[in-house]
Coordinates of C-alpha atoms in Angstrom, one line a residue:
Chain J
M1 CA 6.0 19.1 -55.9
S2 CA 2.6 20.9 -55.6
S3 CA 2.0 20.2 -59.4
N4 CA 2.5 16.5 -58.6
Y5 CA -0.2 16.6 -56.0
F6 CA -2.4 18.5 -58.4
V7 CA -1.9 15.9 -61.1
A8 CA -2.5 13.0 -58.6
G9 CA -5.6 14.8 -57.4
I10 CA -7.0 15.1 -61.0
Q11 CA -6.1 11.4 -61.7
E12 CA -7.9 10.3 -58.6
I13 CA -11.0 12.3 -59.5
G14 CA -10.9 10.5 -62.9
Q15 CA -10.6 7.1 -61.3
V16 CA -13.5 7.8 -58.9
A17 CA -15.6 8.9 -61.9
I18 CA -14.7 5.7 -63.8
F19 CA -15.5 3.6 -60.6
F20 CA -18.8 5.3 -60.2
T21 CA -19.7 4.9 -63.9
R22 CA -18.9 1.2 -63.7
L23 CA -21.2 0.8 -60.6
T24 CA -23.9 2.8 -62.3
G25 CA -23.7 0.6 -65.3
I26 CA -24.0 -2.6 -63.2
F27 CA -26.9 -1.0 -61.3
F28 CA -28.9 -0.4 -64.5
R29 CA -27.9 -3.6 -66.2
K30 CA -28.3 -6.0 -63.3
G31 CA -30.0 -4.2 -60.5
V32 CA -29.1 -4.7 -56.8
R33 CA -30.4 -7.2 -54.2
I34 CA -32.7 -5.5 -51.8
R35 CA -31.8 -8.0 -49.0
D36 CA -28.1 -6.8 -49.2
I37 CA -29.1 -3.2 -49.2
V38 CA -31.3 -3.7 -46.1
H39 CA -28.5 -5.5 -44.3
Q40 CA -26.0 -2.8 -45.1
M41 CA -28.4 0.0 -44.2
F42 CA -28.8 -1.6 -40.8
E43 CA -25.0 -1.9 -40.3
A44 CA -24.1 1.6 -41.6
G45 CA -27.3 3.5 -41.2
V46 CA -29.4 2.4 -38.2
R47 CA -26.4 2.2 -35.9
S48 CA -25.7 5.9 -36.8
V49 CA -29.1 7.1 -35.7
P50 CA -28.0 8.0 -32.0
I51 CA -25.0 10.0 -33.2
T52 CA -27.2 11.8 -35.8
V53 CA -29.9 12.6 -33.3
T54 CA -27.4 13.9 -30.7
S55 CA -25.5 16.0 -33.2
G56 CA -28.7 17.4 -34.9
L57 CA -30.1 18.6 -31.5
F58 CA -26.7 20.2 -30.5
V59 CA -26.1 21.8 -33.9
G60 CA -29.5 23.5 -33.6
A61 CA -28.7 24.6 -30.1
I62 CA -25.2 26.0 -31.0
M63 CA -26.6 28.0 -33.9
A64 CA -29.3 29.4 -31.6
I65 CA -26.7 30.6 -29.1
Q66 CA -24.4 32.1 -31.7
I67 CA -27.1 33.9 -33.6
N68 CA -28.8 35.1 -30.4
E69 CA -25.5 36.8 -29.4
Q70 CA -25.5 38.8 -32.6
L71 CA -29.3 39.6 -32.6
K72 CA -29.2 40.7 -29.0
D73 CA -27.1 43.8 -29.8
F74 CA -29.6 45.0 -32.4
G75 CA -32.7 44.1 -30.3
A76 CA -33.8 41.8 -33.1
Q77 CA -34.2 38.6 -31.1
S78 CA -37.7 38.0 -32.5
F79 CA -35.9 36.9 -35.7
L80 CA -33.9 34.2 -33.8
G81 CA -36.1 31.2 -34.8
G82 CA -36.3 32.2 -38.5
L83 CA -32.6 33.0 -38.9
T84 CA -31.4 30.0 -36.9
T85 CA -33.6 27.6 -38.8
S86 CA -32.8 29.1 -42.2
V87 CA -29.0 29.1 -41.8
T88 CA -29.0 25.6 -40.2
I89 CA -31.1 24.0 -42.9
R90 CA -29.5 25.7 -45.9
D91 CA -25.9 25.5 -44.8
V92 CA -24.5 24.7 -41.4
G93 CA -26.7 21.6 -40.7
P94 CA -25.9 19.6 -43.8
V95 CA -22.2 20.4 -43.6
L96 CA -21.8 19.5 -39.9
I97 CA -24.0 16.4 -40.0
G98 CA -22.2 15.4 -43.3
F99 CA -18.9 15.7 -41.4
L100 CA -20.1 13.4 -38.6
L101 CA -21.4 10.9 -41.1
S102 CA -18.1 10.9 -43.0
G103 CA -16.5 9.8 -39.7
K104 CA -19.2 7.2 -38.9
V105 CA -20.7 5.8 -42.1
G106 CA -17.8 6.7 -44.4
A107 CA -15.0 5.4 -42.2
Y108 CA -17.0 2.2 -41.4
T109 CA -17.5 1.5 -45.1
I110 CA -13.9 2.2 -46.0
A111 CA -12.6 0.0 -43.1
E112 CA -15.0 -2.9 -44.0
L113 CA -14.3 -2.9 -47.7
G114 CA -10.6 -2.3 -47.2
T115 CA -10.3 -5.2 -44.8
M116 CA -12.1 -7.4 -47.4
K117 CA -9.6 -6.3 -50.0
V118 CA -6.4 -6.9 -48.0
T119 CA -7.6 -10.2 -46.7
D120 CA -8.2 -11.4 -50.2
Q121 CA -12.0 -11.7 -49.9
V122 CA -12.3 -9.6 -53.0
A123 CA -9.8 -11.7 -55.0
A124 CA -11.4 -14.9 -53.7
L125 CA -14.8 -13.7 -55.1
E126 CA -13.3 -13.0 -58.5
C127 CA -11.7 -16.4 -58.5
L128 CA -15.1 -17.9 -57.8
G129 CA -16.6 -16.2 -60.8
I130 CA -18.4 -13.5 -58.8
D131 CA -18.1 -9.8 -59.8
A132 CA -17.0 -8.2 -56.5
L133 CA -18.2 -4.8 -57.6
E134 CA -21.7 -6.2 -58.1
F135 CA -21.7 -8.4 -55.1
I136 CA -20.1 -6.4 -52.3
V137 CA -19.6 -2.8 -53.5
L138 CA -22.8 -1.8 -55.2
P139 CA -25.1 -2.8 -52.3
R140 CA -22.9 -0.8 -50.0
L141 CA -22.9 2.2 -52.2
V142 CA -26.7 2.2 -52.5
A143 CA -27.1 1.6 -48.8
V144 CA -24.7 4.3 -47.7
F145 CA -26.3 6.8 -50.1
I146 CA -29.8 6.1 -48.8
S147 CA -28.7 5.9 -45.2
S148 CA -26.7 9.1 -45.3
F149 CA -29.5 11.0 -47.1
L150 CA -32.1 9.8 -44.6
L151 CA -29.8 10.5 -41.6
L152 CA -29.1 14.0 -42.9
V153 CA -32.8 14.7 -43.3
V154 CA -33.5 13.4 -39.8
G155 CA -30.5 15.4 -38.4
L156 CA -31.7 18.6 -40.1
T157 CA -35.2 18.2 -38.8
L158 CA -33.8 17.8 -35.3
T159 CA -31.7 20.9 -35.6
V160 CA -34.9 22.9 -35.6
F161 CA -36.1 21.2 -32.4
G162 CA -32.7 21.6 -30.8
G163 CA -32.6 25.3 -31.5
A164 CA -36.2 25.9 -30.3
Y165 CA -35.8 23.7 -27.2
F166 CA -32.5 25.3 -26.2
S167 CA -33.8 28.8 -26.8
M168 CA -36.6 28.1 -24.4
L169 CA -34.4 26.4 -21.8
A170 CA -31.4 28.7 -21.7
L171 CA -32.3 31.9 -23.5
Q172 CA -35.8 32.1 -22.0
I173 CA -37.4 32.6 -25.4
N174 CA -40.9 31.3 -25.8
V175 CA -41.2 28.5 -28.3
Q176 CA -44.2 30.2 -29.9
N177 CA -42.1 33.4 -30.4
Y178 CA -39.2 31.4 -31.6
M179 CA -41.3 29.7 -34.3
N180 CA -43.3 32.8 -35.2
N181 CA -41.2 34.1 -38.1
V182 CA -39.8 30.7 -39.2
P183 CA -42.3 30.5 -42.1
Q184 CA -41.2 34.0 -43.2
L185 CA -37.6 33.0 -43.5
I186 CA -37.9 29.4 -44.4
T187 CA -39.2 29.1 -47.9
T188 CA -39.7 26.0 -50.0
A189 CA -36.5 27.0 -51.7
S190 CA -34.5 26.8 -48.4
I191 CA -35.8 23.3 -47.9
V192 CA -35.0 22.3 -51.5
V193 CA -31.4 23.5 -51.0
G194 CA -31.1 21.5 -47.8
V195 CA -32.5 18.4 -49.4
V196 CA -30.3 18.8 -52.5
K197 CA -27.2 19.1 -50.3
S198 CA -28.3 16.1 -48.3
L199 CA -28.7 14.0 -51.5
L200 CA -25.3 15.1 -52.9
F201 CA -23.5 14.7 -49.6
G202 CA -25.0 11.2 -49.2
M203 CA -23.8 10.2 -52.7
L204 CA -20.4 11.7 -52.0
I205 CA -20.0 9.7 -48.8
G206 CA -21.1 6.6 -50.6
V207 CA -18.9 6.9 -53.7
I208 CA -15.7 8.0 -51.9
S209 CA -15.9 5.5 -49.1
C210 CA -16.6 2.6 -51.5
Y211 CA -13.8 3.7 -53.8
K212 CA -11.3 4.2 -51.0
G213 CA -12.2 0.8 -49.5
Y214 CA -12.2 -1.1 -52.7
T215 CA -8.7 0.3 -53.8
T216 CA -7.0 -0.4 -50.4
V217 CA -3.7 -2.1 -50.6
G218 CA -1.0 -2.9 -48.0
G219 CA -2.4 -4.9 -45.2
A220 CA -3.7 -3.4 -41.9
E221 CA -1.5 -0.3 -42.3
G222 CA -3.1 0.2 -45.7
V223 CA -6.6 0.0 -44.2
G224 CA -5.7 2.7 -41.7
K225 CA -4.3 4.9 -44.4
S226 CA -7.4 4.4 -46.6
V227 CA -9.7 5.3 -43.7
K228 CA -7.7 8.4 -42.8
N229 CA -7.4 9.6 -46.4
G230 CA -11.0 8.7 -47.4
S231 CA -12.5 10.5 -44.4
V232 CA -10.4 13.6 -45.0
L233 CA -11.3 13.5 -48.7
I234 CA -15.0 13.3 -47.9
L235 CA -14.7 16.4 -45.6
V236 CA -12.9 18.4 -48.2
W237 CA -15.4 17.6 -50.9
I238 CA -18.4 18.3 -48.6
V239 CA -17.0 21.8 -48.1
I240 CA -16.3 22.3 -51.9
L241 CA -19.7 20.9 -52.9
D242 CA -21.4 23.1 -50.2
F243 CA -19.7 26.2 -51.7
G244 CA -20.7 25.1 -55.2
I245 CA -24.4 24.5 -54.3
S246 CA -24.7 27.7 -52.3
T247 CA -23.2 29.8 -55.1
L248 CA -25.4 28.1 -57.7
S249 CA -28.5 28.7 -55.6
R250 CA -27.6 32.3 -55.2
L251 CA -27.1 32.7 -58.9
I252 CA -30.4 31.0 -59.6
Q253 CA -32.1 33.4 -57.1
E254 CA -30.5 36.4 -58.8
I255 CA -31.3 35.3 -62.3
F256 CA -34.7 33.6 -61.9
G257 CA -35.8 35.1 -58.7
V258 CA -36.3 31.8 -57.0
L259 CA -34.3 29.8 -54.4
Chain E
M1 CA -1.2 -28.4 -67.8
I2 CA -0.1 -25.0 -66.4
E3 CA 2.8 -23.5 -68.3
I4 CA 4.5 -20.5 -66.8
R5 CA 7.0 -18.9 -69.2
E6 CA 9.5 -16.2 -68.4
L7 CA 7.1 -14.5 -65.9
S8 CA 8.3 -11.2 -64.6
K9 CA 6.5 -8.8 -62.2
S10 CA 7.7 -5.6 -60.6
F11 CA 6.2 -3.3 -58.0
G12 CA 7.7 0.2 -58.6
T13 CA 11.4 -0.3 -58.8
R14 CA 11.3 -3.6 -57.0
K15 CA 11.5 -6.7 -59.2
V16 CA 9.5 -9.4 -57.5
L17 CA 9.5 -12.1 -60.2
D18 CA 12.3 -12.3 -62.8
K19 CA 11.7 -14.7 -65.7
V20 CA 10.2 -17.5 -63.7
S21 CA 9.4 -20.6 -65.8
F22 CA 8.0 -24.0 -64.8
E23 CA 5.2 -26.4 -65.6
V24 CA 2.6 -28.3 -63.6
G25 CA 0.9 -31.4 -65.1
A26 CA -2.2 -33.3 -64.0
S27 CA -1.8 -35.1 -60.7
E28 CA 1.5 -33.3 -60.1
V29 CA 2.2 -31.6 -56.8
V30 CA 4.6 -28.6 -57.1
F31 CA 5.9 -26.9 -54.0
V32 CA 7.2 -23.3 -54.3
L33 CA 9.6 -22.4 -51.6
G34 CA 11.5 -19.2 -50.7
K35 CA 12.0 -16.7 -48.1
S36 CA 9.1 -14.5 -46.9
G37 CA 8.5 -11.6 -49.4
V38 CA 10.2 -13.3 -52.3
G39 CA 7.1 -13.2 -54.4
K40 CA 5.6 -16.7 -53.9
S41 CA 2.0 -15.3 -53.4
V42 CA 2.5 -12.8 -56.2
L43 CA 3.4 -15.8 -58.5
L44 CA 0.1 -17.5 -57.6
K45 CA -1.9 -14.3 -58.1
N46 CA -0.3 -13.9 -61.6
I47 CA -1.3 -17.5 -62.5
V48 CA -5.0 -16.9 -61.8
G49 CA -5.0 -13.4 -63.3
I50 CA -5.5 -11.4 -60.1
L51 CA -2.3 -9.6 -60.9
E52 CA -1.0 -8.9 -64.4
P53 CA 2.6 -9.8 -65.3
D54 CA 4.9 -7.2 -66.8
S55 CA 6.2 -9.8 -69.2
G56 CA 6.0 -13.5 -69.8
S57 CA 2.9 -15.7 -70.0
V58 CA 0.8 -18.2 -68.2
R59 CA -1.1 -20.8 -70.1
I60 CA -3.7 -23.1 -68.4
E61 CA -5.0 -26.0 -70.5
S62 CA -3.8 -24.1 -73.6
K63 CA -5.7 -20.9 -72.7
T64 CA -3.5 -17.9 -72.1
V65 CA -4.2 -15.9 -69.0
T66 CA -5.2 -12.4 -70.0
S67 CA -7.0 -9.4 -68.5
D68 CA -10.1 -10.3 -70.5
R69 CA -12.9 -11.0 -67.9
A70 CA -14.6 -13.7 -70.0
V71 CA -11.3 -15.6 -70.5
L72 CA -10.4 -15.2 -66.9
K73 CA -13.7 -16.6 -65.8
E74 CA -13.2 -19.6 -68.0
I75 CA -9.7 -20.2 -66.6
R76 CA -10.8 -19.7 -63.0
K77 CA -13.4 -22.4 -63.5
T78 CA -10.6 -25.0 -64.0
C79 CA -8.0 -23.4 -61.7
G80 CA -9.0 -22.6 -58.1
M81 CA -7.1 -20.8 -55.5
V82 CA -7.0 -21.2 -51.7
F83 CA -5.7 -17.9 -50.2
Q84 CA -3.4 -17.4 -47.2
F85 CA -6.3 -15.9 -45.3
P86 CA -9.4 -17.9 -45.3
A87 CA -11.1 -15.1 -47.3
L88 CA -14.6 -16.3 -46.4
I89 CA -17.4 -13.7 -46.8
D90 CA -18.3 -12.8 -43.3
S91 CA -22.0 -12.0 -44.0
L92 CA -22.7 -15.4 -45.6
S93 CA -23.1 -18.7 -43.9
V94 CA -20.7 -21.6 -44.5
K95 CA -23.2 -23.1 -46.9
E96 CA -23.6 -19.9 -48.9
N97 CA -19.8 -19.5 -48.9
L98 CA -19.4 -23.0 -50.3
K99 CA -22.1 -22.3 -53.0
L100 CA -20.5 -19.0 -54.1
G101 CA -18.3 -20.6 -56.8
L102 CA -21.1 -22.9 -58.0
R103 CA -23.3 -19.8 -58.5
G104 CA -20.6 -17.7 -60.0
H105 CA -19.4 -20.3 -62.5
Q106 CA -22.9 -21.8 -62.9
T107 CA -21.6 -25.3 -62.8
L108 CA -24.8 -26.7 -61.1
D109 CA -28.2 -25.4 -61.8
S110 CA -30.4 -26.6 -58.9
E111 CA -30.3 -25.6 -55.3
A112 CA -30.5 -29.2 -54.2
S113 CA -27.5 -30.2 -56.2
M114 CA -25.5 -27.2 -54.9
N115 CA -26.5 -28.1 -51.3
E116 CA -25.4 -31.7 -51.9
K117 CA -22.1 -30.5 -53.3
A118 CA -21.5 -28.2 -50.4
I119 CA -22.0 -31.1 -47.9
S120 CA -19.8 -33.5 -49.8
T121 CA -16.9 -31.1 -50.1
L122 CA -17.2 -30.1 -46.5
K123 CA -16.9 -33.8 -45.5
L124 CA -14.0 -34.3 -47.9
C125 CA -12.2 -31.7 -45.9
G126 CA -13.0 -33.5 -42.6
L127 CA -15.6 -31.0 -41.4
P128 CA -19.0 -31.9 -40.0
E129 CA -22.3 -31.1 -41.8
S130 CA -23.4 -29.2 -38.7
L131 CA -21.1 -26.3 -39.8
L132 CA -23.3 -25.5 -42.8
E133 CA -25.5 -22.9 -41.1
K134 CA -22.8 -21.3 -39.1
F135 CA -21.1 -18.0 -40.0
P136 CA -17.3 -17.6 -40.4
A137 CA -17.1 -15.6 -37.2
D138 CA -18.4 -18.6 -35.3
L139 CA -15.5 -20.8 -36.5
S140 CA -11.9 -21.0 -35.4
F141 CA -9.2 -19.8 -37.8
T142 CA -8.2 -23.4 -38.7
M143 CA -11.9 -24.3 -39.4
Q144 CA -12.3 -21.2 -41.6
K145 CA -9.2 -22.2 -43.5
R146 CA -10.5 -25.7 -44.1
V147 CA -13.9 -24.3 -45.3
S148 CA -11.9 -22.1 -47.8
V149 CA -10.3 -25.3 -49.1
A150 CA -13.7 -26.9 -49.4
R151 CA -15.0 -23.8 -51.2
A152 CA -12.3 -24.1 -53.9
L153 CA -12.8 -27.9 -54.2
A154 CA -16.6 -27.5 -54.8
L155 CA -15.9 -26.5 -58.3
D156 CA -14.0 -29.8 -59.1
P157 CA -11.0 -27.8 -60.5
K158 CA -8.3 -29.4 -62.6
F159 CA -5.7 -27.3 -60.9
L160 CA -5.5 -25.9 -57.4
L161 CA -3.2 -23.2 -56.0
F162 CA -2.6 -23.2 -52.2
D163 CA -1.1 -20.2 -50.6
E164 CA 0.5 -21.4 -47.3
P165 CA -2.3 -23.9 -46.6
T166 CA -0.8 -25.1 -43.3
T167 CA 0.3 -21.9 -41.8
G168 CA -1.4 -21.5 -38.4
L169 CA -2.5 -25.1 -38.2
D170 CA -1.5 -27.6 -35.5
P171 CA 0.6 -30.7 -36.5
V172 CA -2.5 -32.9 -36.7
L173 CA -4.4 -30.6 -39.0
T174 CA -1.2 -29.9 -41.0
A175 CA -0.9 -33.7 -41.6
Q176 CA -4.6 -33.9 -42.6
T177 CA -4.3 -31.0 -45.0
N178 CA -1.2 -32.5 -46.6
E179 CA -3.1 -35.8 -46.9
L180 CA -5.9 -34.0 -48.6
I181 CA -3.5 -32.4 -51.1
R182 CA -1.9 -35.8 -51.7
H183 CA -5.4 -37.4 -52.1
L184 CA -6.5 -34.7 -54.6
A185 CA -3.5 -35.2 -56.7
K186 CA -3.5 -39.0 -56.7
V187 CA -7.2 -39.8 -56.8
S188 CA -8.8 -36.8 -58.4
R189 CA -5.8 -36.1 -60.6
V190 CA -5.7 -32.4 -59.7
G191 CA -2.5 -30.5 -60.5
I192 CA -1.5 -28.6 -57.4
I193 CA 0.9 -25.7 -56.7
V194 CA 1.6 -25.2 -53.0
V195 CA 3.3 -22.1 -51.7
S196 CA 4.7 -23.1 -48.3
H197 CA 7.4 -23.0 -45.7
D198 CA 6.7 -26.6 -44.7
M199 CA 10.0 -28.2 -45.8
T200 CA 9.1 -31.7 -44.5
S201 CA 5.9 -31.9 -46.6
A202 CA 7.8 -30.5 -49.6
I203 CA 10.5 -33.1 -49.4
H204 CA 8.1 -36.0 -48.7
F205 CA 5.5 -35.6 -51.4
A206 CA 6.3 -32.9 -53.9
H207 CA 6.9 -34.1 -57.4
K208 CA 8.7 -30.9 -58.0
I209 CA 10.2 -28.2 -55.8
I210 CA 10.7 -24.7 -57.1
L211 CA 13.0 -22.5 -55.0
L212 CA 12.7 -18.8 -55.5
E213 CA 15.5 -16.5 -54.6
E214 CA 15.5 -12.8 -55.4
G215 CA 12.6 -13.4 -57.9
R216 CA 14.5 -16.0 -59.9
V217 CA 14.2 -19.8 -59.8
A218 CA 17.3 -20.9 -57.9
F219 CA 16.4 -24.6 -57.9
S220 CA 13.9 -26.8 -59.8
G221 CA 13.7 -30.5 -59.3
G222 CA 12.4 -33.4 -57.2
G223 CA 12.5 -33.8 -53.4
E224 CA 15.4 -36.1 -53.5
E225 CA 17.4 -33.8 -55.8
F226 CA 16.6 -30.9 -53.5
R227 CA 17.9 -32.8 -50.5
K228 CA 21.2 -33.3 -52.3
S229 CA 21.3 -29.8 -53.8
K230 CA 24.3 -27.6 -53.2
V231 CA 22.4 -24.4 -53.9
P232 CA 23.2 -22.3 -50.8
L233 CA 19.6 -21.3 -50.1
A234 CA 18.4 -24.9 -50.4
V235 CA 21.2 -26.0 -48.0
S236 CA 20.2 -23.3 -45.5
F237 CA 16.5 -24.2 -45.8
L238 CA 17.3 -27.9 -45.2
K239 CA 19.5 -27.0 -42.3
E240 CA 16.8 -24.8 -40.7
A241 CA 14.1 -27.4 -41.1
H242 CA 16.4 -30.2 -39.8
V243 CA 15.8 -32.2 -43.0
F244 CA 18.9 -34.0 -44.2

């Protein structure tokens, strides 16, 4: 039974890879219409700004509370700003904001494409001589990727403000003190790791949501299943990818002395 | 001519189509009847290559339907399909929806001629020109359905496949749609396959009726023959529709 799941999982990874390769081929051969990307970025991205702003501020605040609890015991609260910002930008921030975006941007894209598939809009396009991958999927993939990346960067930036503001408000820590050792603990490498994670999570949300939407079958029930399975798949892969990048950055640090 | 030979299609262990064969000529209207879920829509999707059959073949104007994209594109230029759902692209206006096929199959090269075609097909389907700039969400379901018919007609196809074209329409619109189908066959010499539950229309103007039962052709013949048929499913269909 478990071996069946394993084989099915490997098959699905292969199918997603083929799907992505086809879309990449179309992108480089034919390009993509900017107008469609802008439209999709508005639908999937701009409408997700409030949730990203809110979650970014609160993630920063939560991290500040938790880390302050630990540092208090050692009388090391002067490190609060640096540690909170470092941990949030490198690790917790991209993961938590990625989770939220999988539920917002990812689920929206799966539901939209899935509905188009089960209501024969995709088949109708093919009958009309239009390549559905080029016409409806590629603009969404590019838009979701760019939107998710930008939202992650905005969210991560706001985690810093969230942490600083909450520390001042609830923990009575001066913002100046909070920010003092941030430059010591936040290196260019920390920011690079955060940005790389944001890029890859953005791509992950785009590819999986487009694939799951495009391969939906089975009417309204099928759309529901695709949204559920796709969102869960994005969450799992965000965690796996996060582990992979964190491990890789640690190895690079050990071997080359950077990151 | 559309030639369907021994077409079979299964989904998992369920055999949906089992060696289905029939032909459709120019100007001919063929109604495909059968209970819900018997594989009528699957049959149409196999004809235009949206689904691939397990065995058997479909030939349209001597071209065999394959999975080759270039061949499929050529075939779909001559054989259009109107889906059960209107299947209009929500983000495009009615005009842009109507011009999709003209762009995809590159049948007309100037914007002006495409606009002209969009207007003429819209009028042919009894819809006003004022709809052109509207979006599908602004239209009722029945209007959307008629726009989808116009979209298929814009390509001047030799064959048209209709998947339940009158489902959800009121009696007046049903009659108008049937009249359009009849007009297309008679005047424009379009060969038409209609998947429908509308027994009255089938009896009155189908040149041929194909009755599917458990994936097989249970009856094939004209409307009058169908009316006199002793095939149990045909009898029960006639009885339910009060057509004797």
